[in-house]
Coordinates of C-alpha atoms in Angstrom, one line a residue:
Chain A
X1 CA 0.0 -0.3 -0.1
X2 CA 1.1 3.6 -0.7
X3 CA 0.9 4.6 3.3
X4 CA 3.3 2.8 3.8
X5 CA 5.7 3.7 1.1
X6 CA 5.7 7.3 2.0
X7 CA 5.7 6.9 5.8
X8 CA 9.2 5.0 5.2
X9 CA 10.3 7.9 3.8
X10 CA 9.9 9.4 6.7
X11 CA 12.4 8.4 9.1
X12 CA 15.6 10.4 7.9
X13 CA 13.9 13.5 8.5
X14 CA 13.2 12.8 11.8
X15 CA 16.5 11.6 12.9
X16 CA 18.2 15.0 12.0
X17 CA 15.9 17.5 13.6
X18 CA 14.5 16.2 17.1
X19 CA 11.1 16.1 18.1
X20 CA 10.3 19.3 20.4
X21 CA 8.7 18.4 24.0
X22 CA 5.1 19.1 22.8
X23 CA 5.4 16.5 19.7
X24 CA 6.7 13.8 21.8
X25 CA 4.1 14.1 24.2
X26 CA 1.5 14.7 21.6
X27 CA 2.6 10.9 20.3
X28 CA 2.5 9.9 23.2
X29 CA -0.6 10.7 24.0
X30 CA -1.5 8.7 20.3
X31 CA 0.2 6.3 20.7
X32 CA -1.8 5.9 24.6
X33 CA -5.1 6.2 22.6
X34 CA -4.4 3.4 20.0
X35 CA -3.3 1.2 22.4
X36 CA -7.5 1.9 24.2
X37 CA -8.7 1.1 20.9
X38 CA -6.7 -1.9 19.9
X39 CA -7.9 -3.2 23.8
X40 CA -11.3 -2.4 23.0
X41 CA -11.3 -4.0 20.1
X42 CA -9.0 -7.2 21.0
X43 CA -10.5 -8.2 24.6
X44 CA -14.4 -9.0 23.5
X45 CA -13.1 -11.4 20.6
X46 CA -10.6 -12.8 23.3
X47 CA -13.4 -13.2 26.2
X48 CA -15.5 -15.0 23.3
X49 CA -13.3 -17.2 22.1
X50 CA -11.3 -18.0 26.1
X51 CA -15.2 -18.7 26.8
X52 CA -16.1 -21.0 24.3
X53 CA -13.3 -23.5 25.5
X54 CA -13.8 -23.1 28.9
X55 CA -15.6 -25.5 31.5
X56 CA -19.8 -24.8 30.9
X57 CA -19.5 -24.1 35.0
X58 CA -16.2 -21.3 34.9
X59 CA -18.8 -19.8 32.1
X60 CA -21.5 -20.1 33.8
X61 CA -20.8 -18.6 37.1
X62 CA -18.6 -15.8 35.5
X63 CA -15.3 -16.7 36.3
X64 CA -13.4 -16.0 32.8
X65 CA -12.2 -12.7 32.2
X66 CA -9.0 -12.7 29.4
X67 CA -7.6 -16.5 29.4
X68 CA -9.9 -19.7 29.5
X69 CA -10.4 -21.6 32.7
X70 CA -10.5 -25.2 32.7
X71 CA -10.6 -25.8 29.3
X72 CA -12.6 -28.2 27.8
X73 CA -14.4 -28.4 24.5
X74 CA -17.1 -30.0 25.5
X75 CA -19.3 -26.6 23.5
X76 CA -17.8 -27.8 20.4
X77 CA -18.5 -31.9 21.1
X78 CA -22.0 -30.8 21.4
X79 CA -22.1 -28.5 18.5
X80 CA -20.5 -30.9 16.3
X81 CA -23.4 -33.6 17.1
X82 CA -26.5 -31.5 16.6
X83 CA -27.5 -32.6 13.4
X84 CA -29.5 -29.2 13.3
X85 CA -25.8 -27.3 13.4
X86 CA -24.4 -29.7 10.7
X87 CA -27.1 -29.4 8.0
X88 CA -26.7 -25.3 8.6
X89 CA -23.1 -25.4 8.3
X90 CA -23.3 -28.0 5.1
X91 CA -26.1 -25.3 4.2
X92 CA -24.0 -22.4 4.1
X93 CA -20.6 -23.6 2.8
X94 CA -23.2 -24.5 -0.6
X95 CA -24.5 -21.1 -0.6
X96 CA -21.3 -19.6 -0.6
X97 CA -19.4 -21.9 -3.3
X98 CA -22.2 -22.1 -5.4
X99 CA -23.6 -18.4 -4.9
X100 CA -20.0 -17.2 -5.0
X101 CA -19.5 -18.7 -8.6
X102 CA -22.5 -17.4 -9.7
X103 CA -21.8 -13.7 -8.5
X104 CA -18.3 -13.8 -9.9
X105 CA -19.3 -15.2 -13.0
X106 CA -22.2 -12.4 -13.8
X107 CA -20.3 -9.6 -12.6
X108 CA -17.1 -10.3 -15.0
X109 CA -20.0 -11.3 -17.9
X110 CA -21.5 -7.1 -17.6
X111 CA -17.7 -5.6 -16.1
X112 CA -15.7 -6.4 -18.8
X113 CA -17.7 -5.6 -22.2
X114 CA -19.0 -2.2 -20.1
X115 CA -15.1 -1.2 -20.0
X116 CA -14.8 -1.7 -23.7
X117 CA -14.9 1.6 -25.6
X118 CA -16.2 -0.2 -29.1
X119 CA -19.1 -1.7 -26.8
X120 CA -22.2 0.1 -28.1
X121 CA -24.3 1.1 -26.0
X122 CA -22.8 1.0 -22.6
X123 CA -23.4 4.3 -21.3
X124 CA -26.8 3.6 -21.4
X125 CA -26.3 0.1 -19.5
X126 CA -23.9 1.4 -17.1
X127 CA -26.6 4.0 -16.2
X128 CA -29.3 1.8 -15.7
X129 CA -27.0 -0.4 -13.7
X130 CA -25.9 2.3 -11.0
X131 CA -29.8 4.1 -10.9
X132 CA -30.2 0.7 -8.9
X133 CA -28.1 1.9 -6.2
X134 CA -30.1 5.1 -5.9
X135 CA -33.9 3.7 -6.0
X136 CA -34.6 0.3 -5.5
X137 CA -38.5 -1.2 -5.7
X138 CA -39.0 -1.8 -1.9
X139 CA -39.3 -5.2 -0.3
X140 CA -42.5 -6.3 -1.1
X141 CA -42.2 -5.6 -4.9
X142 CA -38.5 -7.3 -4.6
X143 CA -40.4 -10.4 -2.6
X144 CA -42.8 -11.0 -5.2
X145 CA -40.9 -11.3 -8.0
X146 CA -39.1 -13.8 -6.7
X147 CA -42.0 -15.4 -5.6
X148 CA -43.6 -15.2 -9.4
X149 CA -39.8 -17.2 -10.4
X150 CA -40.6 -20.0 -7.9
X151 CA -37.9 -19.2 -5.6
X152 CA -39.8 -18.8 -2.6
X153 CA -38.1 -21.6 0.3
X154 CA -35.8 -22.3 -3.0
X155 CA -32.2 -23.1 -2.5
X156 CA -32.5 -20.5 -5.5
X157 CA -33.9 -17.1 -3.8
X158 CA -30.6 -17.1 -1.8
X159 CA -28.2 -17.6 -4.6
X160 CA -29.6 -15.9 -7.6
X161 CA -32.1 -12.2 -6.2
X162 CA -28.7 -10.8 -5.0
X163 CA -26.0 -12.3 -7.4
X164 CA -24.7 -8.7 -8.5
X165 CA -23.8 -6.1 -6.6
X166 CA -23.2 -2.6 -8.4
X167 CA -20.8 -1.9 -5.8
X168 CA -18.0 -4.4 -7.6
X169 CA -19.5 -3.9 -10.8
X170 CA -18.2 -0.3 -10.8
X171 CA -14.6 -2.0 -9.1
X172 CA -14.4 -4.8 -11.5
X173 CA -14.9 -2.6 -14.6
X174 CA -12.3 0.1 -13.7
X175 CA -9.6 -2.4 -13.0
X176 CA -10.6 -4.0 -16.4
X177 CA -10.6 -0.4 -18.0
X178 CA -6.9 0.8 -16.5
X179 CA -4.6 -2.5 -16.8
X180 CA -6.5 -4.4 -20.2
X181 CA -5.6 -1.6 -22.6
X182 CA -7.0 -1.1 -25.8
X183 CA -4.4 -1.7 -27.9
X184 CA -3.8 -5.0 -26.8
X185 CA -7.1 -5.8 -27.8
X186 CA -6.8 -4.1 -31.2
X187 CA -4.0 -6.5 -31.8
X188 CA -5.2 -9.5 -30.7
X189 CA -8.2 -8.5 -33.4
X190 CA -5.9 -8.2 -36.1
X191 CA -4.7 -12.0 -35.3
X192 CA -8.3 -13.2 -35.5
X193 CA -8.5 -13.4 -31.8
X194 CA -12.3 -13.5 -30.7
X195 CA -13.9 -11.7 -27.9
X196 CA -14.5 -14.9 -25.9
X197 CA -10.9 -16.7 -26.7
X198 CA -9.6 -12.8 -25.2
X199 CA -11.1 -12.5 -22.1
X200 CA -9.8 -16.7 -21.3
X201 CA -6.4 -15.9 -22.2
X202 CA -5.7 -12.1 -21.9
X203 CA -7.9 -10.8 -19.6
X204 CA -8.5 -13.6 -17.0
X205 CA -4.9 -14.2 -15.9
X206 CA -4.3 -10.4 -16.4
X207 CA -6.5 -9.7 -13.9
X208 CA -6.3 -12.0 -10.4
X209 CA -6.4 -9.1 -8.5
X210 CA -9.3 -8.3 -9.3
X211 CA -10.4 -11.6 -9.3
X212 CA -9.6 -12.2 -5.4
X213 CA -11.3 -9.4 -4.7
X214 CA -14.4 -10.1 -6.1
X215 CA -14.5 -13.7 -4.4
X216 CA -13.7 -12.3 -1.0
X217 CA -16.4 -9.7 -1.1
X218 CA -19.1 -11.8 -2.1
X219 CA -18.1 -14.7 0.0
X220 CA -17.5 -13.2 2.8
X221 CA -21.2 -11.6 1.9
X222 CA -22.7 -14.9 1.5
X223 CA -21.0 -16.7 4.5
X224 CA -22.6 -13.7 6.3
X225 CA -26.0 -13.4 5.1
X226 CA -29.4 -13.8 7.2
X227 CA -31.6 -11.7 6.0
X228 CA -32.6 -13.1 2.4
X229 CA -32.8 -16.5 4.0
X230 CA -35.5 -14.8 6.8
X231 CA -37.3 -14.2 4.1
X232 CA -37.8 -16.6 1.5
X233 CA -36.7 -19.7 2.8
X234 CA -39.2 -21.5 5.8
X235 CA -38.0 -24.8 5.6
X236 CA -35.5 -25.5 8.4
X237 CA -33.2 -28.1 6.3
X238 CA -32.6 -25.3 3.9
X239 CA -31.2 -22.8 6.7
X240 CA -28.0 -21.1 6.6
X241 CA -25.9 -21.1 10.1
X242 CA -26.7 -18.4 10.3
X243 CA -30.0 -18.6 10.4
X244 CA -29.8 -20.5 12.7
X245 CA -27.5 -19.2 15.4
X246 CA -30.0 -16.8 15.3
X247 CA -32.8 -18.7 16.9
X248 CA -30.6 -20.2 19.0
X249 CA -28.7 -17.2 20.0
X250 CA -30.9 -14.8 19.2
X251 CA -34.4 -16.1 20.0
X252 CA -32.5 -18.4 22.8
X253 CA -34.0 -21.9 21.7
X254 CA -31.6 -24.2 22.8
X255 CA -33.5 -27.0 23.1
X256 CA -33.2 -29.1 19.7
X257 CA -29.4 -28.6 20.8
X258 CA -29.2 -29.8 24.3
X259 CA -32.5 -32.3 24.5
X260 CA -30.6 -35.1 25.1
X261 CA -28.5 -33.9 27.7
X262 CA -29.3 -34.1 31.7
X263 CA -31.2 -31.4 33.3
X264 CA -27.8 -29.8 34.7
X265 CA -26.2 -30.2 32.1
X266 CA -27.9 -28.5 29.9
X267 CA -28.8 -25.3 31.9
X268 CA -24.7 -25.0 32.1
X269 CA -24.0 -25.8 28.7
X270 CA -27.4 -23.3 27.3
X271 CA -24.8 -20.2 28.3
X272 CA -21.1 -21.8 26.8
X273 CA -23.0 -23.1 23.7
X274 CA -23.3 -19.7 22.4
X275 CA -19.9 -19.0 22.8
X276 CA -18.7 -21.8 20.9
X277 CA -21.3 -21.3 17.9
X278 CA -20.2 -17.6 17.8
X279 CA -16.9 -19.3 17.4
X280 CA -17.3 -22.2 14.9
X281 CA -19.2 -19.8 12.8
X282 CA -16.8 -16.3 13.1
X283 CA -14.1 -18.5 12.7
X284 CA -13.6 -19.6 9.1
X285 CA -14.1 -15.8 7.8
X286 CA -11.3 -14.8 10.6
X287 CA -8.9 -17.3 10.0
X288 CA -8.2 -16.7 6.1
X289 CA -8.5 -12.9 7.2
X290 CA -4.8 -11.8 7.8
X291 CA -3.9 -13.4 4.5
X292 CA -6.4 -11.5 3.0
X293 CA -6.2 -8.5 3.5
X294 CA -4.9 -6.7 1.8
X295 CA -7.1 -7.9 -0.7
X296 CA -9.8 -6.2 0.1
X297 CA -7.7 -3.1 0.8
X298 CA -7.2 -3.1 -2.6
X299 CA -11.1 -4.0 -3.8
X300 CA -11.7 -0.4 -1.3
X301 CA -8.8 1.7 -2.9
X302 CA -10.2 0.9 -6.6
X303 CA -14.1 1.8 -5.5
X304 CA -12.9 4.8 -4.0
X305 CA -10.9 5.8 -6.3
X306 CA -13.7 5.6 -9.3
X307 CA -16.0 6.8 -6.4
Chain B
X1 CA -38.3 18.9 -42.6
X2 CA -34.9 20.2 -42.8
X3 CA -34.5 19.3 -39.1
X4 CA -35.9 16.1 -39.2
X5 CA -33.7 15.1 -42.0
X6 CA -30.5 15.8 -40.1
X7 CA -32.2 14.0 -37.2
X8 CA -32.6 10.8 -39.5
X9 CA -29.1 11.2 -40.7
X10 CA -27.6 11.4 -37.2
X11 CA -29.4 8.6 -36.1
X12 CA -28.4 6.1 -39.5
X13 CA -25.1 7.3 -38.5
X14 CA -25.1 5.8 -35.0
X15 CA -27.2 2.8 -36.1
X16 CA -24.9 1.5 -38.0
X17 CA -22.4 1.8 -35.8
X18 CA -23.8 0.2 -33.8
X19 CA -24.5 -2.8 -35.9
X20 CA -20.8 -3.2 -37.2
X21 CA -20.3 -3.1 -33.3
X22 CA -22.8 -5.9 -33.0
X23 CA -21.0 -7.7 -35.5
X24 CA -17.5 -7.6 -34.6
X25 CA -18.2 -8.2 -30.9
X26 CA -21.4 -10.1 -31.3
X27 CA -20.1 -12.2 -28.3
X28 CA -20.0 -9.8 -25.5
X29 CA -23.6 -8.6 -26.5
X30 CA -23.8 -12.7 -25.9
X31 CA -22.5 -12.8 -22.4
X32 CA -23.7 -9.2 -21.4
X33 CA -27.6 -10.5 -21.5
X34 CA -27.9 -13.1 -18.4
X35 CA -26.6 -10.2 -16.0
X36 CA -28.7 -7.3 -18.1
X37 CA -31.7 -9.5 -17.5
X38 CA -30.8 -10.0 -13.6
X39 CA -30.8 -6.3 -13.6
X40 CA -34.6 -6.2 -15.6
X41 CA -35.9 -9.0 -13.2
X42 CA -34.7 -8.5 -9.8
X43 CA -34.0 -4.6 -10.1
X44 CA -36.7 -3.3 -12.1
X45 CA -39.6 -5.3 -12.5
X46 CA -40.1 -4.5 -8.8
X47 CA -39.7 -0.8 -9.7
X48 CA -42.9 -1.9 -11.8
X49 CA -44.6 -3.8 -9.1
X50 CA -44.0 -0.7 -6.9
X51 CA -47.2 0.1 -8.1
X52 CA -49.1 -1.9 -5.9
X53 CA -48.6 1.2 -3.6
X54 CA -51.6 2.8 -5.4
X55 CA -53.8 -0.4 -5.7
X56 CA -55.6 -2.7 -3.0
X57 CA -53.8 -5.8 -3.9
X58 CA -56.0 -8.9 -4.0
X59 CA -54.4 -12.0 -4.3
X60 CA -56.5 -13.5 -7.2
X61 CA -56.1 -10.7 -9.0
X62 CA -53.1 -10.0 -8.9
X63 CA -51.0 -7.0 -9.0
X64 CA -52.3 -5.6 -12.4
X65 CA -56.3 -6.9 -11.9
X66 CA -56.3 -5.5 -8.2
X67 CA -58.6 -2.0 -8.2
X68 CA -56.5 1.5 -8.4
X69 CA -56.8 3.3 -4.8
X70 CA -54.4 6.5 -5.8
X71 CA -53.4 7.7 -2.8
X72 CA -55.4 6.1 -0.3
X73 CA -52.3 4.1 1.3
X74 CA -50.2 7.3 1.4
X75 CA -52.7 8.9 3.5
X76 CA -53.7 5.9 6.0
X77 CA -49.6 6.2 6.4
X78 CA -49.2 9.4 7.2
X79 CA -52.8 9.5 8.9
X80 CA -51.7 6.3 11.3
X81 CA -50.3 7.5 15.0
X82 CA -47.4 5.2 14.1
X83 CA -46.2 7.5 11.7
X84 CA -44.1 10.6 13.5
X85 CA -42.9 7.7 15.8
X86 CA -41.3 5.7 12.7
X87 CA -39.9 8.8 11.5
X88 CA -38.4 10.3 13.9
X89 CA -36.7 6.4 15.2
X90 CA -35.1 6.2 11.9
X91 CA -34.0 10.3 11.8
X92 CA -32.4 9.8 15.1
X93 CA -31.0 6.2 15.0
X94 CA -29.5 7.3 11.5
X95 CA -28.7 11.0 12.8
X96 CA -26.7 9.8 16.3
X97 CA -25.0 7.2 14.1
X98 CA -23.4 9.5 11.8
X99 CA -23.1 12.6 14.0
X100 CA -20.7 10.1 16.5
X101 CA -19.7 7.4 13.9
X102 CA -18.5 10.1 10.8
X103 CA -15.6 11.2 13.1
X104 CA -14.5 8.2 14.5
X105 CA -12.6 6.9 11.2
X106 CA -10.8 9.7 9.8
X107 CA -9.4 10.5 13.6
X108 CA -8.0 7.2 14.0
X109 CA -6.4 7.3 11.2
X110 CA -4.8 10.7 11.7
X111 CA -4.0 8.9 15.0
X112 CA -2.1 5.8 12.7
X113 CA -1.0 8.3 10.3
X114 CA 1.2 9.7 13.4
X115 CA 2.6 6.4 14.6
X116 CA 4.6 5.4 11.2
X117 CA 5.0 2.6 9.0
X118 CA 6.2 -0.2 12.4
X119 CA 4.6 -3.0 13.4
X120 CA 1.9 -1.4 15.9
X121 CA 0.9 0.5 13.0
X122 CA 0.4 -2.7 11.5
X123 CA -1.3 -4.2 14.3
X124 CA -3.9 -1.7 15.0
X125 CA -5.1 -1.9 11.5
X126 CA -5.6 -5.9 11.5
X127 CA -7.5 -5.9 14.2
X128 CA -9.4 -2.9 13.8
X129 CA -10.0 -4.0 10.3
X130 CA -10.8 -8.1 11.7
X131 CA -14.4 -6.5 13.5
X132 CA -15.9 -5.9 9.5
X133 CA -16.2 -9.3 9.0
X134 CA -18.3 -10.0 11.7
X135 CA -21.7 -11.1 10.4
X136 CA -24.8 -9.2 12.1
X137 CA -26.3 -12.3 13.6
X138 CA -22.7 -13.0 15.4
X139 CA -22.4 -9.3 15.9
X140 CA -26.3 -9.0 17.8
X141 CA -25.6 -12.5 19.2
X142 CA -21.8 -11.0 20.8
X143 CA -24.4 -7.4 21.8
X144 CA -26.8 -9.9 23.4
X145 CA -24.1 -12.3 25.5
X146 CA -22.3 -9.4 26.6
X147 CA -25.3 -7.4 27.8
X148 CA -27.0 -9.9 29.2
X149 CA -28.6 -8.7 32.7
X150 CA -27.2 -11.4 34.8
X151 CA -24.7 -13.5 33.0
X152 CA -23.1 -10.7 30.3
X153 CA -19.8 -9.3 30.9
X154 CA -21.1 -5.4 31.4
X155 CA -23.3 -6.6 34.6
X156 CA -21.0 -9.0 36.0
X157 CA -18.6 -5.8 35.7
X158 CA -20.9 -3.3 37.3
X159 CA -21.3 -6.3 40.2
X160 CA -17.7 -6.0 40.7
X161 CA -17.2 -3.1 41.0
X162 CA -20.7 -2.5 43.7
X163 CA -22.8 -0.9 40.8
X164 CA -26.0 -2.4 40.6
X165 CA -27.3 -4.7 37.3
X166 CA -29.2 -2.8 34.5
X167 CA -30.7 -5.1 31.7
X168 CA -29.6 -2.6 29.3
X169 CA -31.5 -4.2 25.8
X170 CA -34.7 -4.0 28.0
X171 CA -34.3 -0.1 28.3
X172 CA -35.7 1.8 25.5
X173 CA -33.8 5.0 25.9
X174 CA -29.9 2.5 25.7
X175 CA -31.4 1.7 22.6
X176 CA -29.9 3.6 20.6
X177 CA -26.5 4.1 22.3
X178 CA -25.8 0.1 21.8
X179 CA -26.7 0.3 18.1
X180 CA -24.4 3.4 17.6
X181 CA -21.5 2.1 19.6
X182 CA -21.6 -1.1 18.4
X183 CA -21.4 -0.2 14.8
X184 CA -18.9 1.8 15.5
X185 CA -17.1 -0.7 17.2
X186 CA -17.4 -3.3 14.1
X187 CA -16.9 -0.7 11.2
X188 CA -14.0 2.0 12.4
X189 CA -11.5 0.0 11.1
X190 CA -13.0 -0.7 7.9
X191 CA -13.9 3.0 7.1
X192 CA -10.8 4.3 8.0
X193 CA -8.6 2.8 5.1
X194 CA -10.1 5.0 3.1
X195 CA -8.6 8.0 5.2
X196 CA -5.4 6.1 5.3
X197 CA -5.6 6.1 1.3
X198 CA -6.0 9.7 0.7
X199 CA -3.5 10.8 3.6
X200 CA -0.5 8.6 1.9
X201 CA -1.5 10.2 -1.3
X202 CA -0.6 14.2 0.3
X203 CA 2.4 16.2 -1.9
X204 CA 5.4 14.9 0.0
X205 CA 6.6 18.6 -0.6
X206 CA 3.8 19.8 1.5
X207 CA 4.9 18.0 4.8
X208 CA 8.8 19.1 4.4
X209 CA 7.4 22.9 3.6
X210 CA 5.2 22.7 6.9
X211 CA 8.4 21.2 8.5
X212 CA 11.1 24.2 7.4
X213 CA 8.1 26.1 9.0
X214 CA 8.3 24.7 12.3
X215 CA 5.5 23.3 12.3
X216 CA 4.0 20.9 15.2
X217 CA 2.4 17.7 14.7
X218 CA -0.2 19.0 15.6
X219 CA -0.1 22.5 13.3
X220 CA 0.8 19.7 10.5
X221 CA -2.6 18.0 10.9
X222 CA -4.7 20.7 10.8
X223 CA -3.2 22.5 8.1
X224 CA -1.4 19.3 6.0
X225 CA -3.3 16.5 6.7
X226 CA -7.2 18.1 7.3
X227 CA -7.3 20.0 3.9
X228 CA -5.9 17.0 1.9
X229 CA -8.8 15.1 3.1
X230 CA -11.5 17.5 2.8
X231 CA -12.4 16.0 -0.8
X232 CA -12.9 12.0 0.4
X233 CA -14.6 13.4 4.0
X234 CA -16.4 15.6 1.5
X235 CA -17.5 12.8 -1.0
X236 CA -18.1 10.3 2.3
X237 CA -20.5 12.4 3.9
X238 CA -23.0 13.2 1.0
X239 CA -23.1 9.1 0.6
X240 CA -23.4 8.9 4.3
X241 CA -26.4 11.3 4.5
X242 CA -28.0 10.5 1.7
X243 CA -28.4 7.3 3.1
X244 CA -29.7 8.7 6.2
X245 CA -33.3 7.0 5.9
X246 CA -32.0 4.2 4.3
X247 CA -30.1 2.8 7.7
X248 CA -29.9 -1.1 7.4
X249 CA -32.8 -3.5 8.7
X250 CA -30.5 -6.4 9.3
X251 CA -29.1 -5.5 12.7
X252 CA -32.1 -3.6 13.9
X253 CA -34.5 -6.3 13.2
X254 CA -32.2 -8.5 15.4
X255 CA -32.0 -6.0 18.2
X256 CA -35.8 -5.5 19.1
X257 CA -37.6 -7.0 21.8
X258 CA -40.5 -5.9 23.0
X259 CA -39.1 -3.5 25.5
X260 CA -37.3 -1.9 23.3
X261 CA -39.2 -0.9 20.3
X262 CA -40.6 2.5 21.2
X263 CA -37.2 3.4 20.1
X264 CA -36.0 0.6 18.0
X265 CA -38.9 0.6 15.9
X266 CA -37.9 2.4 12.1
X267 CA -39.7 2.4 8.9
X268 CA -37.5 -1.0 7.2
X269 CA -38.8 -2.7 10.3
X270 CA -42.4 -1.5 9.8
X271 CA -42.7 -2.7 6.0
X272 CA -41.2 -5.9 7.1
X273 CA -43.6 -6.8 10.2
X274 CA -46.5 -4.6 8.4
X275 CA -45.7 -6.5 5.0
X276 CA -44.4 -10.3 4.7
X277 CA -45.9 -10.6 8.7
X278 CA -49.4 -9.4 8.4
X279 CA -49.4 -10.2 4.7
X280 CA -50.4 -6.3 4.2
X281 CA -48.9 -5.5 0.8
X282 CA -49.9 -2.8 -0.9
X283 CA -50.4 -0.8 2.2
X284 CA -46.7 -1.8 3.1
X285 CA -45.3 -1.5 -0.3
X286 CA -46.6 2.0 0.2
X287 CA -44.8 2.6 3.1
X288 CA -41.4 1.3 1.2
X289 CA -41.8 4.0 -1.8
X290 CA -42.3 6.8 0.8
X291 CA -39.2 6.2 2.4
X292 CA -37.3 5.3 -1.0
X293 CA -38.3 8.5 -2.5
X294 CA -37.4 10.5 0.3
X295 CA -33.9 9.0 0.5
X296 CA -33.4 9.4 -3.6
X297 CA -34.5 13.2 -2.9
X298 CA -31.8 13.7 0.0
X299 CA -28.9 11.8 -2.2
X300 CA -29.4 13.8 -4.8
X301 CA -30.0 17.4 -2.5
X302 CA -26.8 17.2 -0.4
X303 CA -25.2 16.2 -3.9
X304 CA -26.2 19.1 -5.4
X305 CA -25.0 21.0 -2.0
X306 CA -21.9 19.9 -2.4
X307 CA -21.2 20.5 -6.1
X308 CA -21.8 23.9 -5.3
X309 CA -20.5 24.5 -2.2
X310 CA -16.9 22.5 -2.2
X311 CA -16.5 21.2 -6.0
X312 CA -16.4 17.6 -5.1
X313 CA -19.6 15.6 -5.7
X314 CA -20.3 12.0 -6.8
X315 CA -22.0 12.8 -9.8

């Protein structure tokens, strides 16, 4: 990122000119504030992780403050043997994989042609697309369309009605515009290369960074979504994990999970289970996050240049 | 007559160009068909369906067969005792979010910009960005666990200091603060990225000049950093003000309970309740349309104002 580069150039100056007392105090305050911010963000995350691997009794009696108390994986054991949760997990994996593939394909199919000057009428199409960011028919009219296409209570409802995000089209289009020069296209054309072949053998290989951005944004979006499932799905066996989570933690329906257990253990576990469930639902995303953070930053910046 | 001919000439040239482009790039025109159909079906067709707002929907007759009722549904909404509370709740929550949430990422970016490029900066950025990936459901779950009346961390801590427990989510007056500050916790690091990039793009000679003039760090922030950020700040502010009425349904809906409903029922959640849960389609569509229109007008107005005042705008 450019931020680090320009900052790297600063130290020689700083070494030559000594900081004044006021500046040092100012910097000290900044370090203190940032450290507090760091703590405020990281503490809840650590607390949840620690609780999820503590013993049920320690969680229920509020003995967990920072680190796990009486480490136990009982919560995860119960979770992974609950059919409701495993179905949700499987569904979420399916929706994320299939949904992301559909979304990325459709986004590239519109964004690439829109990036070519030779595409007649691209101004009109881009306007049509961008306008949907400003105005929408609303919840009920959209619901009626989904219903008309027979997608209510089917897996398609989570894959198709929100498949393309306008923002992703804008990002991808400006990437194609700036990184696939028209000259390259013209040269390929003279050599008798068709548009599709050019896309397959030149555009896609040159666009790995933007494809990574698209896959990640759509993937995380699908994994975390619950609203479409809430309005379009009725059968519990189709529910994604987020909806299962909502019923267990937010609506407090732990019965299905702890049915098989004895009364005492059930009470203690219901609290612990909530922490374990949060960890199970969030870990896949948070584990890959440090490795892919730069792609997200990239995606945001490509978008902001255009915006 | 002459004018018509001229017009026809232009039209012919344009259509010729279109035909040539179509013949040469037919494959590109072919692949845009599915995405364009997507937008027509799932974005524009609902806009047509929004005529529902002017009809009295009848399941058997369908949308187009149902009788027209003019502005009756809108009138019903304006006369509804829920009208002002809904509008007020919507504006209060998003206004609070805007006032409190808008400056935080800017301050975060300015501070991060001061600490150089070491490990500490990278660590703070990495950690503050992370909550952005937490889903709404998990976020609300975390809020509920932490603020739970008996075992929640917040109350355990209050008791530890000898204070009485508070039923945070049951207190309607606390709802907005809970919503807004958890949102800031979750998105400040993410939003700071754009400002950091803008700071990195400031001309380095300005910093050198400031240094030569003996500016302190604080003066440098006020006279170089903030003016440099102004165009970015304007654009983000336009987007935020423009979406005041479009505040997200997802998190508020999950945080709602009968006790905090007085402050937490906003237009979007009301539309869902009336429309999908009570199947009052026409009325809910009218309420939603009212909301979308206000939002569009707001966005256009703010953008126009910004264009006139600062020359930065989103279109």
